Coordinates of C-alpha atoms in Angstrom, one line a residue:
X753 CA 65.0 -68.1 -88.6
X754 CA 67.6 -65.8 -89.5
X755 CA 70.6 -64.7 -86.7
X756 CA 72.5 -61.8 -87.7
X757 CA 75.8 -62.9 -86.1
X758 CA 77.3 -65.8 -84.8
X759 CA 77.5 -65.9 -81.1
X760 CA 80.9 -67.0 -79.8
X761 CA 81.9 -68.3 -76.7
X762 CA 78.9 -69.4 -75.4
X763 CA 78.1 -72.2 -72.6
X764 CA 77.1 -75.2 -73.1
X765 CA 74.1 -74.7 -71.4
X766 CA 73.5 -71.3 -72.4
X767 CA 73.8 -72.6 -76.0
X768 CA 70.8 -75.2 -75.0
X769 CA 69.0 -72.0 -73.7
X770 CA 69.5 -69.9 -77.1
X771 CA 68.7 -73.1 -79.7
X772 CA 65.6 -73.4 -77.6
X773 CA 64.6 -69.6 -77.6
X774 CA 65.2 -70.1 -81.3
X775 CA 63.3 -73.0 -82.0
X776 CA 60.3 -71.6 -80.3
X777 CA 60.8 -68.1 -82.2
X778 CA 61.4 -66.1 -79.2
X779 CA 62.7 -62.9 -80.2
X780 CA 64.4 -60.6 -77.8
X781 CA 67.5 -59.8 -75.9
X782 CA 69.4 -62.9 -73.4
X783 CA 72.6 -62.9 -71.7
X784 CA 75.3 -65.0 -73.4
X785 CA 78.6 -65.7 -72.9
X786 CA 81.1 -66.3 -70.2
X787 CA 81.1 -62.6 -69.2
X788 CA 77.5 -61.8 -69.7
X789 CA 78.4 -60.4 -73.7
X790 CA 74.8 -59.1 -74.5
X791 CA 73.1 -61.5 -77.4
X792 CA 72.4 -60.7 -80.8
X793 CA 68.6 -59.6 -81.6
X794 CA 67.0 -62.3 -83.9
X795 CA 65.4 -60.7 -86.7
X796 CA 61.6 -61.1 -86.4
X797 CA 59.6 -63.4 -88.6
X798 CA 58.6 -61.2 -91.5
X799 CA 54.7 -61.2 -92.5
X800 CA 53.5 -62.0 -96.1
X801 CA 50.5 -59.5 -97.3
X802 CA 47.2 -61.2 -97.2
X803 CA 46.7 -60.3 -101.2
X804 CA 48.3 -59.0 -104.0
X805 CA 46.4 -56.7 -105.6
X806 CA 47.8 -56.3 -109.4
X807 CA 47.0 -53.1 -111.3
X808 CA 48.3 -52.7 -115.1
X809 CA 47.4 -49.4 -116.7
X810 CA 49.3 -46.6 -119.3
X811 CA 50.1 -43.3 -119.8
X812 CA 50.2 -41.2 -122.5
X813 CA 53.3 -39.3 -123.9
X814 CA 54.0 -37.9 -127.0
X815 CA 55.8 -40.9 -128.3
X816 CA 52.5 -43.1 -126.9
X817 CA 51.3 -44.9 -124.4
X818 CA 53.7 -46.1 -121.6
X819 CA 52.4 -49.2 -119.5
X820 CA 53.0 -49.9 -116.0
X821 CA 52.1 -52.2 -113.2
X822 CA 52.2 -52.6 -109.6
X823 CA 50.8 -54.5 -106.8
X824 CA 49.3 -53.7 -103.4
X825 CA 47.9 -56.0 -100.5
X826 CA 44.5 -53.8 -101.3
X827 CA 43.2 -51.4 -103.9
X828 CA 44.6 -47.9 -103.1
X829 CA 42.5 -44.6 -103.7
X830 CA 45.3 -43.8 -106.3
X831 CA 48.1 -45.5 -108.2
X832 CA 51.6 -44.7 -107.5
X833 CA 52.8 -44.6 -110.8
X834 CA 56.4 -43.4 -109.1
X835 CA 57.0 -46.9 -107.7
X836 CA 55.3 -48.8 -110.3
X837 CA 57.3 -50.9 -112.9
X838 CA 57.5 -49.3 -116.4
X839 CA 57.0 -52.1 -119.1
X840 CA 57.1 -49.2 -122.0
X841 CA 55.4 -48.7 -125.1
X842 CA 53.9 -51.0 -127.6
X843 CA 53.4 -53.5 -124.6
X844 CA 50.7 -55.7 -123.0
X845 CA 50.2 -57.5 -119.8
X846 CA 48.9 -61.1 -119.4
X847 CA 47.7 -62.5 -115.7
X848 CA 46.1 -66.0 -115.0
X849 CA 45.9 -67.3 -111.5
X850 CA 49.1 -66.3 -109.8
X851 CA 51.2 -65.2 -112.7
X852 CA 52.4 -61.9 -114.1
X853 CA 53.7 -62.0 -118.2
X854 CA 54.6 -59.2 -120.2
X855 CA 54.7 -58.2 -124.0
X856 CA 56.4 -56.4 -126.2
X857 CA 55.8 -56.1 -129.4
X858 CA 59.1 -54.1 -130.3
X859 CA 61.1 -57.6 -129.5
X860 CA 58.4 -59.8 -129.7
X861 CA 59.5 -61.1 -126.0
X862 CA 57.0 -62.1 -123.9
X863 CA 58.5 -61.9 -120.0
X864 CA 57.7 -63.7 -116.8
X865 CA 57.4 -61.7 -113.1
X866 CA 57.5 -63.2 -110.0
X867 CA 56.3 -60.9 -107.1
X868 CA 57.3 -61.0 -103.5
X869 CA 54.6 -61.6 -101.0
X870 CA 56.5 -59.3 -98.4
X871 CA 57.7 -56.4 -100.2
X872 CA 55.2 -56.8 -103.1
X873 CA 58.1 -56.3 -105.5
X874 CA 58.8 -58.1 -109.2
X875 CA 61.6 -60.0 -110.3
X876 CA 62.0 -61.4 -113.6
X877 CA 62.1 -65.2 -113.9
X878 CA 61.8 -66.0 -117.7
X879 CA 62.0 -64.5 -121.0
X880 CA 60.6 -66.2 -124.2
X881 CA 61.3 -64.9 -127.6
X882 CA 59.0 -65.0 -130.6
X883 CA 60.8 -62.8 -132.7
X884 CA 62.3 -66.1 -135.0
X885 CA 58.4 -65.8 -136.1
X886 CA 58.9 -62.4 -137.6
X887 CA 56.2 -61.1 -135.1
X888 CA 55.7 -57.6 -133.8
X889 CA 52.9 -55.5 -132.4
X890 CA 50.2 -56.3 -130.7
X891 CA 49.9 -59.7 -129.3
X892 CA 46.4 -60.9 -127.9
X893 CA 46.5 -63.9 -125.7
X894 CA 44.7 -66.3 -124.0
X895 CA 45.3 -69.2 -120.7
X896 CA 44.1 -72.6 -121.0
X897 CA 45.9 -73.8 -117.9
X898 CA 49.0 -72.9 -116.0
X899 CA 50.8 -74.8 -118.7
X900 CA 48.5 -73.9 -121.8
X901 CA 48.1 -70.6 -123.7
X902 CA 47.5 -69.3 -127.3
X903 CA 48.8 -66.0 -128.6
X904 CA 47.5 -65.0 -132.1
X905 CA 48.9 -62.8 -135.2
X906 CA 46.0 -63.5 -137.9
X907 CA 47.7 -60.8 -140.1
X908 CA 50.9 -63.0 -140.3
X909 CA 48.6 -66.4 -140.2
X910 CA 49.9 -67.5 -137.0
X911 CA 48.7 -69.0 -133.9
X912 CA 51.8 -69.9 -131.6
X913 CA 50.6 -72.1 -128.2
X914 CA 53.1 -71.6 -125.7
X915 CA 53.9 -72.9 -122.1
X916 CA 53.9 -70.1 -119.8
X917 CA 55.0 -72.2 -116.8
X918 CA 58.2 -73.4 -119.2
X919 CA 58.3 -70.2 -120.6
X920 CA 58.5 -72.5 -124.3
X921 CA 56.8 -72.6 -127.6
X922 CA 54.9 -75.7 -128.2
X923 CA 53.4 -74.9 -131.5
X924 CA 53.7 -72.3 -134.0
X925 CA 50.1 -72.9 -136.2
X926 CA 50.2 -71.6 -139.1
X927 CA 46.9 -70.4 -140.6
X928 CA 45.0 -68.7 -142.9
X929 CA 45.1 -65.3 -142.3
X930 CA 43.2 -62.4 -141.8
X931 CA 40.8 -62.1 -145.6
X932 CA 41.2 -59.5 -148.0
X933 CA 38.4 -57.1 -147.9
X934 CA 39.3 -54.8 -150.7
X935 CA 39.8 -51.7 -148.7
X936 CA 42.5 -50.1 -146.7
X937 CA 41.2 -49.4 -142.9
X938 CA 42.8 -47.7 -140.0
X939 CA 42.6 -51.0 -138.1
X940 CA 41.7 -54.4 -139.1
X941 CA 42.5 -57.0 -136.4
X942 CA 41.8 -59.3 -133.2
X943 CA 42.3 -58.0 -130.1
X944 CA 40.6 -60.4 -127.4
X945 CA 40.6 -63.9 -127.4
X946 CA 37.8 -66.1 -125.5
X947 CA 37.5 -69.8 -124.9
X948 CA 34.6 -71.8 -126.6
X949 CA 32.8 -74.3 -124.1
X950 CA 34.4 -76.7 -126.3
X951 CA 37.8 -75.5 -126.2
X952 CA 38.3 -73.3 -129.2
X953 CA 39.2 -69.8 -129.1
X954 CA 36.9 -67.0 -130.7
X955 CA 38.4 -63.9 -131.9
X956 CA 36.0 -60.9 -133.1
X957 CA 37.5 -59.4 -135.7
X958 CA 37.4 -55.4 -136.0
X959 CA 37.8 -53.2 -138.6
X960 CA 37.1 -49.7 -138.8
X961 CA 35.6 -47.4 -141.7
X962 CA 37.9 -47.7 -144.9
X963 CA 40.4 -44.5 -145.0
X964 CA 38.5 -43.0 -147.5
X965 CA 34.8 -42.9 -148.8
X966 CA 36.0 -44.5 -152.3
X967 CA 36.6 -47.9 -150.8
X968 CA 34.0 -50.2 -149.1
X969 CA 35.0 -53.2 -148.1
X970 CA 34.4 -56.2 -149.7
X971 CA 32.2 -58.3 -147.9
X972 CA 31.1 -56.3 -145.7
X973 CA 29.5 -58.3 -142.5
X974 CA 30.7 -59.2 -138.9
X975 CA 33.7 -61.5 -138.6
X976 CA 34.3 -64.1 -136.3
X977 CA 37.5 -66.3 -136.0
X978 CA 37.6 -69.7 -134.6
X979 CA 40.5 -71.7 -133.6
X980 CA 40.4 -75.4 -133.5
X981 CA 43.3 -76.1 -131.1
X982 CA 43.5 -79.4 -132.2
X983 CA 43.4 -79.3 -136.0
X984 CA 45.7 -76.2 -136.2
X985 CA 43.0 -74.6 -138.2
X986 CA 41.0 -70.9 -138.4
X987 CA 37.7 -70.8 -139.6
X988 CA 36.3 -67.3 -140.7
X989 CA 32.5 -67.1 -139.5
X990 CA 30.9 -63.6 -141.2
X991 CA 27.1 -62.7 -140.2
X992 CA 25.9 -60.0 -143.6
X993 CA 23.2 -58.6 -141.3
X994 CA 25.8 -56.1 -139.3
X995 CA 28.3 -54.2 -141.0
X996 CA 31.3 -54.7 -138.4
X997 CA 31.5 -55.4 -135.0
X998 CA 33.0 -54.1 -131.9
X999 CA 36.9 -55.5 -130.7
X1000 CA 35.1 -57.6 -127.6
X1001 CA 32.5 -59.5 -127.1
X1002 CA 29.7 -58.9 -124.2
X1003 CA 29.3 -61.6 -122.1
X1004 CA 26.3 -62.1 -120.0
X1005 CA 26.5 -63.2 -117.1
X1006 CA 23.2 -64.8 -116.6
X1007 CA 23.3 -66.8 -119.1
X1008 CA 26.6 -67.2 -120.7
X1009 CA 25.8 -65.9 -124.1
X1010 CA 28.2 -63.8 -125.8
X1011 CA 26.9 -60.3 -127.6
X1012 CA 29.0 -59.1 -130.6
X1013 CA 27.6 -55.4 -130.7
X1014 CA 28.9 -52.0 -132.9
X1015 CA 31.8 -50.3 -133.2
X1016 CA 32.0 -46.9 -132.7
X1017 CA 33.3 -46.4 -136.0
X1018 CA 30.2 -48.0 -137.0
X1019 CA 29.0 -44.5 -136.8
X1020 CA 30.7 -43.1 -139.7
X1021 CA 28.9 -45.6 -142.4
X1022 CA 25.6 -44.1 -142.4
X1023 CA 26.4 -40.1 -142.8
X1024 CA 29.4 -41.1 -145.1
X1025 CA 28.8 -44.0 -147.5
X1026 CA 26.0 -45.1 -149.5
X1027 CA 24.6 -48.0 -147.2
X1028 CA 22.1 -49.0 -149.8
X1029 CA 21.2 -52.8 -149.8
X1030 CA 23.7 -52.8 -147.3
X1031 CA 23.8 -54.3 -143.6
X1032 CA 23.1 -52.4 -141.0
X1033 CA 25.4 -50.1 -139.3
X1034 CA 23.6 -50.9 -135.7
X1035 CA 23.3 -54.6 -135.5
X1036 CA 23.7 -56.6 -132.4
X1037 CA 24.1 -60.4 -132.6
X1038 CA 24.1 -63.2 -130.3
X1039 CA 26.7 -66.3 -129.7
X1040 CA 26.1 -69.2 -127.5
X1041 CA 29.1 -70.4 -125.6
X1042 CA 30.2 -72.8 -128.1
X1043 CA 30.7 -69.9 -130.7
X1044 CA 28.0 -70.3 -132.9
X1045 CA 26.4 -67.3 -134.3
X1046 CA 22.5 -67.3 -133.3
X1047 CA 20.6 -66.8 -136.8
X1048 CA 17.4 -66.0 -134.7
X1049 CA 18.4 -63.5 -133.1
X1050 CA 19.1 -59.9 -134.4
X1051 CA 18.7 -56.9 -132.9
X1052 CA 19.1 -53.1 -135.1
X1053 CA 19.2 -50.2 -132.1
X1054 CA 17.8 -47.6 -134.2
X1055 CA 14.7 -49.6 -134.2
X1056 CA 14.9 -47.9 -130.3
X1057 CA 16.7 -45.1 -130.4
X1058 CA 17.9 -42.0 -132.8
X1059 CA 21.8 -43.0 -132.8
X1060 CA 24.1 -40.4 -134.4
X1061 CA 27.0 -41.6 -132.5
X1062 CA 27.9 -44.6 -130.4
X1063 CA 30.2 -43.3 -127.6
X1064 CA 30.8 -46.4 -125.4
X1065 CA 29.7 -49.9 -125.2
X1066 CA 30.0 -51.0 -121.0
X1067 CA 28.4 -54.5 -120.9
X1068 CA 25.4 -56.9 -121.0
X1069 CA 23.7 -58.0 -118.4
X1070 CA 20.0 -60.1 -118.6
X1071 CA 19.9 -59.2 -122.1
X1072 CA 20.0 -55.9 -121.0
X1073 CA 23.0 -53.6 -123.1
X1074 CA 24.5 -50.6 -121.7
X1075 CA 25.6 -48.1 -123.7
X1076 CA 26.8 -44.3 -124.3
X1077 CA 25.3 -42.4 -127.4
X1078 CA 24.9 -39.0 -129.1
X1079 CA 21.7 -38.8 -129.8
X1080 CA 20.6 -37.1 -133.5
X1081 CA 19.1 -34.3 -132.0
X1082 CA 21.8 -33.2 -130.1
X1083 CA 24.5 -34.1 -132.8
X1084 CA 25.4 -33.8 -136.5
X1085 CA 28.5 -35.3 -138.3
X1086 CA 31.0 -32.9 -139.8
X1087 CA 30.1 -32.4 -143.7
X1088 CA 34.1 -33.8 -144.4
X1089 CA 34.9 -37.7 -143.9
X1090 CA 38.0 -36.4 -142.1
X1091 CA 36.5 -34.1 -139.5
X1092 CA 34.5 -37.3 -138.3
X1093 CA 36.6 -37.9 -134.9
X1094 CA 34.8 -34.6 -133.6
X1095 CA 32.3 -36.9 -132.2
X1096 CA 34.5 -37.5 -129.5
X1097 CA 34.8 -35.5 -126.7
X1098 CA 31.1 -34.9 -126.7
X1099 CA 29.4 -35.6 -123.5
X1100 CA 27.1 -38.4 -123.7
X1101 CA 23.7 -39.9 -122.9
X1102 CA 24.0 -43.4 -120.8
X1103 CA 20.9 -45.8 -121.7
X1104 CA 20.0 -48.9 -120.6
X1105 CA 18.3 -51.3 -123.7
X1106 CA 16.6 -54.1 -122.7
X1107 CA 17.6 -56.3 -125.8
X1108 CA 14.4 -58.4 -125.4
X1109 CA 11.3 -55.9 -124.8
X1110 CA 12.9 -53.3 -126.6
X1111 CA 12.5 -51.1 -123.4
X1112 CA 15.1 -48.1 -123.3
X1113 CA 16.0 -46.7 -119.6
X1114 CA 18.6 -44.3 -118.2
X1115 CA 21.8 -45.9 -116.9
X1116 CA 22.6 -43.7 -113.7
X1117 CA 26.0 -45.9 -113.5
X1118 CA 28.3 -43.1 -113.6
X1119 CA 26.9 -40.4 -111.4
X1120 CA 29.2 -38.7 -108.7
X1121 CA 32.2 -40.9 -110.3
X1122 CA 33.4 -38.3 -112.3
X1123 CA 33.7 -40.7 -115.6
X1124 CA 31.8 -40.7 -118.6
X1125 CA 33.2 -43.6 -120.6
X1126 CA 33.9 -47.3 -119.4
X1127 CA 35.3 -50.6 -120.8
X1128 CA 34.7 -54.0 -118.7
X1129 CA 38.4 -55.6 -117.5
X1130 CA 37.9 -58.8 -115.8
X1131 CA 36.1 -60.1 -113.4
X1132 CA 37.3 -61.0 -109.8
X1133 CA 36.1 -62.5 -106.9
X1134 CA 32.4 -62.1 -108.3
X1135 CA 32.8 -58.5 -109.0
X1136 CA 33.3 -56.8 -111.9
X1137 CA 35.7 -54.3 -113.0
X1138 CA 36.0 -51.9 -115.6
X1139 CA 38.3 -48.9 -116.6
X1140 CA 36.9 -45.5 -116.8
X1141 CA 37.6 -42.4 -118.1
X1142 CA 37.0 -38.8 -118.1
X1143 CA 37.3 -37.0 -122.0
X1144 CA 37.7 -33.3 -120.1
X1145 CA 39.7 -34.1 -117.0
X1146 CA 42.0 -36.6 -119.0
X1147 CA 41.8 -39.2 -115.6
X1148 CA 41.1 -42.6 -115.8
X1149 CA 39.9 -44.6 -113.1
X1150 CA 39.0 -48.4 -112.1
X1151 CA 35.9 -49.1 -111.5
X1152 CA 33.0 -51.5 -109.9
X1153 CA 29.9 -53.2 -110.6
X1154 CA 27.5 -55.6 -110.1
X1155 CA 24.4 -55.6 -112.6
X1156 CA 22.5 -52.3 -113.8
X1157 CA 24.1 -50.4 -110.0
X1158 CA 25.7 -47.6 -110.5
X1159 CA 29.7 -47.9 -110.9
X1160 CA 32.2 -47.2 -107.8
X1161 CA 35.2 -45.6 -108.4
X1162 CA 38.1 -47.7 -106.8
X1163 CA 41.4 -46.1 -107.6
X1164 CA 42.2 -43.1 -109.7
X1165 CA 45.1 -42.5 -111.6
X1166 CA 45.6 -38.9 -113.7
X1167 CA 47.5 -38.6 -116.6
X1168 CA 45.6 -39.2 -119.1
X1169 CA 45.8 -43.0 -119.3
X1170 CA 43.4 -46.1 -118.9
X1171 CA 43.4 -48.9 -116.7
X1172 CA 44.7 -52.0 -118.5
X1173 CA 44.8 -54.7 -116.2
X1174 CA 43.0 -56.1 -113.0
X1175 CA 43.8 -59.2 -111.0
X1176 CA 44.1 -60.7 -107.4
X1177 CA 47.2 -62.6 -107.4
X1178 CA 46.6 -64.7 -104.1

């Protein structure tokens, strides 16, 4: 307990009085002192929040997207972006059970926050520097323990395990990286890491359309990389009965099988490129928790529905995949390869595909939230969380659900930005 001045000339026994009042935490105002000097008052004990609520999202400017983060002891109705800490641009934001760590990919720095359980603010207390590696950009990640994590660079062949607790490299991997495919693409990378039940790390690998319609890559087929931790290795796994595959994979809960569904650039093969004797642009494959690609199971979505555009992919759950979509009806491509992002912006329909029956129903998850796109985040305390957002109104906002329900919009924040980031600190 903290007293804000020392108290002079005091009694002996009046000294025995204050220690006492002190020990018990008394706080107040006594008489001390020979000639009644009035006493100090003792600061009172100051509460911790009951949680910390940690948010991470960005905001676009014209130079890109700026990140930020904050925490409160619950989820607000809106961010407060003013008293939020700004990480910058080309940045990302890493939790895992208490802990906060930062990227970015401009220094190749990965930094460690500390926050305050009384006035809910950060402090820095590490800094660990990749850039000896040559690294830059984006930086996807993955916690083993508090002690134990893996941040990949396939493009440069690395793997570096690091100690976040340390804040120290243990390993720099080096391995093969990313394959040739023969084409030029406006992305071609990992971007989210998952542990295997056997304690390897799978990495979809995404690419888009090539830049042009003169270049097809070469194979084409779903990619899937797998890190042995403990021989230092990558293996490439490709599946020829999909074209490409989405960024993330779909966990289902129920069962703990892994999806790896389309991109949306997956659109643009069909009314582009000749797909004969080619995979197909709509494929949806299965992986059991150990990361092995189910060869009996397959399934194409335009076997169920007439896809001209895949908007959105939200989640699986019971074999069940949600989904946005412009339907063919309602939607025909541009007649130039590069008028093709005109699909977005388009509002679109929300269906729910029973993966198993081949059953196709109406997802109602976003009615009255004022969204009309989502992406899952994390999941916390049992619930699950995704970021939404709103093409015409530019907000984004973070959302709930459990199953098929609808969605509930938690917090808001405009600006044209998406959530990033969701986790419960303590």
């Amino acid at each position: 307990m903290k007293v804000s001045k020392i108290i002079k000339r005091t009694s002996p026994i009046k000294k025995w009085v204050l220690m006492a009042l002190i020990g018990a935490i008394s706080v107040g105002t006594m008489s001390c002192g020979d000639d009644d000097e009035p006493a100090t008052m003792i600061d009172p004990p100051v509460e911790e929040a009951e949680a910390g609520w940690f948010m991470g999202y960005r905001t676009r400017v014209p130079q890109g997207r700026i990140w930020y983060m904050e925490v409160n002891e619950s989820l607000p109705s809106e961010t407060n972006q003013a008293n939020a800490v700004e990480i910058g641009l080309n940045a990302d934001i890493f939790t895992f059970g208490g802990g906060v760590w930062t990227w970015n990919g401009d220094a190749a720095t990965i930094t460690k926050w500390a926050v305050d359980r009384t006035t809910l603010e950060f402090s820095v207390t590490g800094l660990l520097s990749l850039a000896s590696s040559g690294i830059t950009g984006n930086a996807p990640n993955i916690f083993f323990s508090e002690s134990r994590a893996f941040v990949s660079f396939l493009a440069d062949g690395l793997v570096v395990e690091w100690n976040p607790e340390a804040m120290e490299i243990i390993t720099i991997h080096e391995v093969d990286p990313l394959p040739d495919l023969e084409a030029s693409f406006g992305f071609y990378t990992e971007q989210t890491l998952y542990r295997t039940s056997d304690d390897k790390v799978m990495m979809p690998i995404v690419f888009s359309t090539p830049n042009t319609v003169a270049e097809f890559p070469n194979p084409p087929g779903a990619m899937l990389a797998i890190f042995d931790p403990a021989t230092g290795t990558v293996e490439y796994v490709r599946d020829s009965r999909t074209i490409a595959n989405h960024s993330t994979l779909m966990e289902d809960p129920v069962d703990g099988s892994f999806y790896m569904v389309p991109n949306f650039s997956n659109s643009y093969w069909e009314p582009y490129f000749d797909l004969t004797n080619q995979p197909a642009p709509y494929g949806i494959l299965r992986i059991t928790p150990e990361g092995t690609i189910d060869p009996d199971f397959f399934v194409d979505i335009t076997e169920f529905v007439d896809i001209a555009f895949l908007r959105s992919q939200f989640f699986v759950y019971d074999q069940k995949f949600v989904f946005s979509y412009l339907d063919e009806a309602d939607y025909q491509h541009p007649e130039s390869y590069a008028d093709r992002f005109a699909s977005f912006g388009r509002t679109a329909d929300l269906i729910i595909l029973d993966m198993v029956t081949g059953e196709v129903m109406d997802f109602a998850g976003f009615n009255g939230s004022g969204f009309d796109a989502a992406f899952f985040l994390d999941t916390v305390d049992g619930v699950n969380y995704f970021s939404g957002f709103n093409a015409a109104t530019a907000q984004g906002g973070l959302l709930i659900q459990n199953g098929t329900d609808a969605l509930t919009t938690v917090t808001t924040h405009d600006g044209n930005n998406d959530f990033q980031a969701i986790a419960k600190l303590w």
